[in-house]
Amino acid sequence: MIRKNMYFMKQLLKENAGVIWLYILVVVLFASTFFLYDIPTNVYQDAIIFTFPLLIIFLLIRGIKLTRKHQKLQHLLQEPILNDWHKQEEEFLTILESDYQEIITKVTRQTRDMQEQQEKQEKELMDYYSLWTHQIKTPLAALDLMIQTFDQPQKNAMQEETFKIQQYLEMMLQYLRMQSIQQDFRFEVISIEKVVKNVVKKYARFFIHKDLEVDLTQLTGEIITDEKWFSFILEQIIFNAIKYTQIGKITIYTPVDRPQEIVIKDTGQGILAEDIPRVFQRGFTGYTGRQNQKASGLGLFMSQEIAQELGLNLRLTSKVGVGTEVTIDSSKLQTFSLE
């Protein structure tokens, strides 16, 4: 409090430095005049005694006004929304302060208009991409029907590629929705086992094509989260595991001693140690992704962003030539046992 008062006094003297120096100048001129005309010093002293209190009174009045204005502004700063900041009493405002207030009002209005315009443009862009995605799905569905006439090896390969196109289209839409992700949340109690099995079933053709074993063990428990976005996280992690695993298996389980976690473990090519801290960064593909030449670097980035919004924590460990392990930790959320 003492430091704050000292700072306030220093600011008061600084703002009124011109008046103080003017008073000192007048006092010096008085002293020079009295000296030249050989006026008794007691007259000079009386002049100082009569005028100095006026300076003190002036500074006190200025200090009171400054204090009231400062307290009012501090009160406004504590408000969640500054709706009435411009409704200050006119007697408290100087000409320059009134000008600054008008400038701030104009800038605020322009900023609000720009924000509304940007939101409108983002909504139009979102609507356009949504419509475009749905339109693209029609020829993709027709293409999928045409693929049925091909021989089995060609048929499987082409179906996988059309499926990937659909997935990338969905990823693009989800990326756009991330700008207002919280408005899209719908929290409910979901079964971990049910969600995991649905995702594995969705990518079953890739497991079969690459002859990868999938091991689902100890998937117990329920959590309160958004099923659509939680499934998206699982899809990105599991599909990454499929892409970078050539032989072996992918294991998805809940540790017995940590029922709040879901672990996705693969026997793939692994990630370099120096790349691990950056795997969740936007657009980062790393050495493994560059070798694959198909990585966008968006999947894990989006998963991490969505996980944070859902209150989940993603952890990744990996060793080159051994495999990768990704853990979805929902310990911050409410977890229920199915037993």
C-alpha angles and dihedrals in degrees: 000000000000091000091049092050091048090051090049092050090049091051091047092053090044093052091048097039091115093058092046093050090046090054091049090050091051090049090052091048090049090051091050092048094048090048094050093049092042093237114172115267092233089067090053090049091051090052090053092046092052098043103039094066087054089058091049092049090049091051091047092052090047090048093051092049092046091048093051092047092047092050092049092051092047089052090052091050089058092056114101091225123028097221099142101034092114094051095086121146109266094228090064094055127085121209092260092046090052089051092049089049092053091048091050091048091051093047091047091051092048091048091051091049091049091049092050090048091050092049089050092050092048091051091049090048091049092049091048095051091045091053091043092051092051090048091051090053091064096063089039090056090048090049090051090055091049090051089062089074093061126092116272100260093048091040094056094047093049093046090053092052094049089048090053090051090054090048093051090049090052090048090053091052092047090050090055092047090054089077088072099019097142091061089057097053121116110179121205141145109277133183113242092210093050094050094046093049091049091053093046090049090051091057096037093116090060093050089050095045093052092038091235121163117227118205118196110185135162095001099163134144141049132246136195108242144112107289097205096052093038089053090050090057091049092048094054094048095044094045090050089052090052093048095052099039116084100169135011126035147296117234123200117185148141113241112241093228093042108043091167092068134078116203124200109192126180137182094225134132094285132217129278113256092238091053097052097081090054103043092101094051120110113268095359112141102164127197093307093051093047090052090051091047091200101080118114097187090228104098100070092035091056091044091055093047093048092044091055091051090050093048094250128134124219121205127182131194125175145167125200111251093010106065146251133279123199121188125200106202115199096170090123089060129070111269126195130198120233093205 
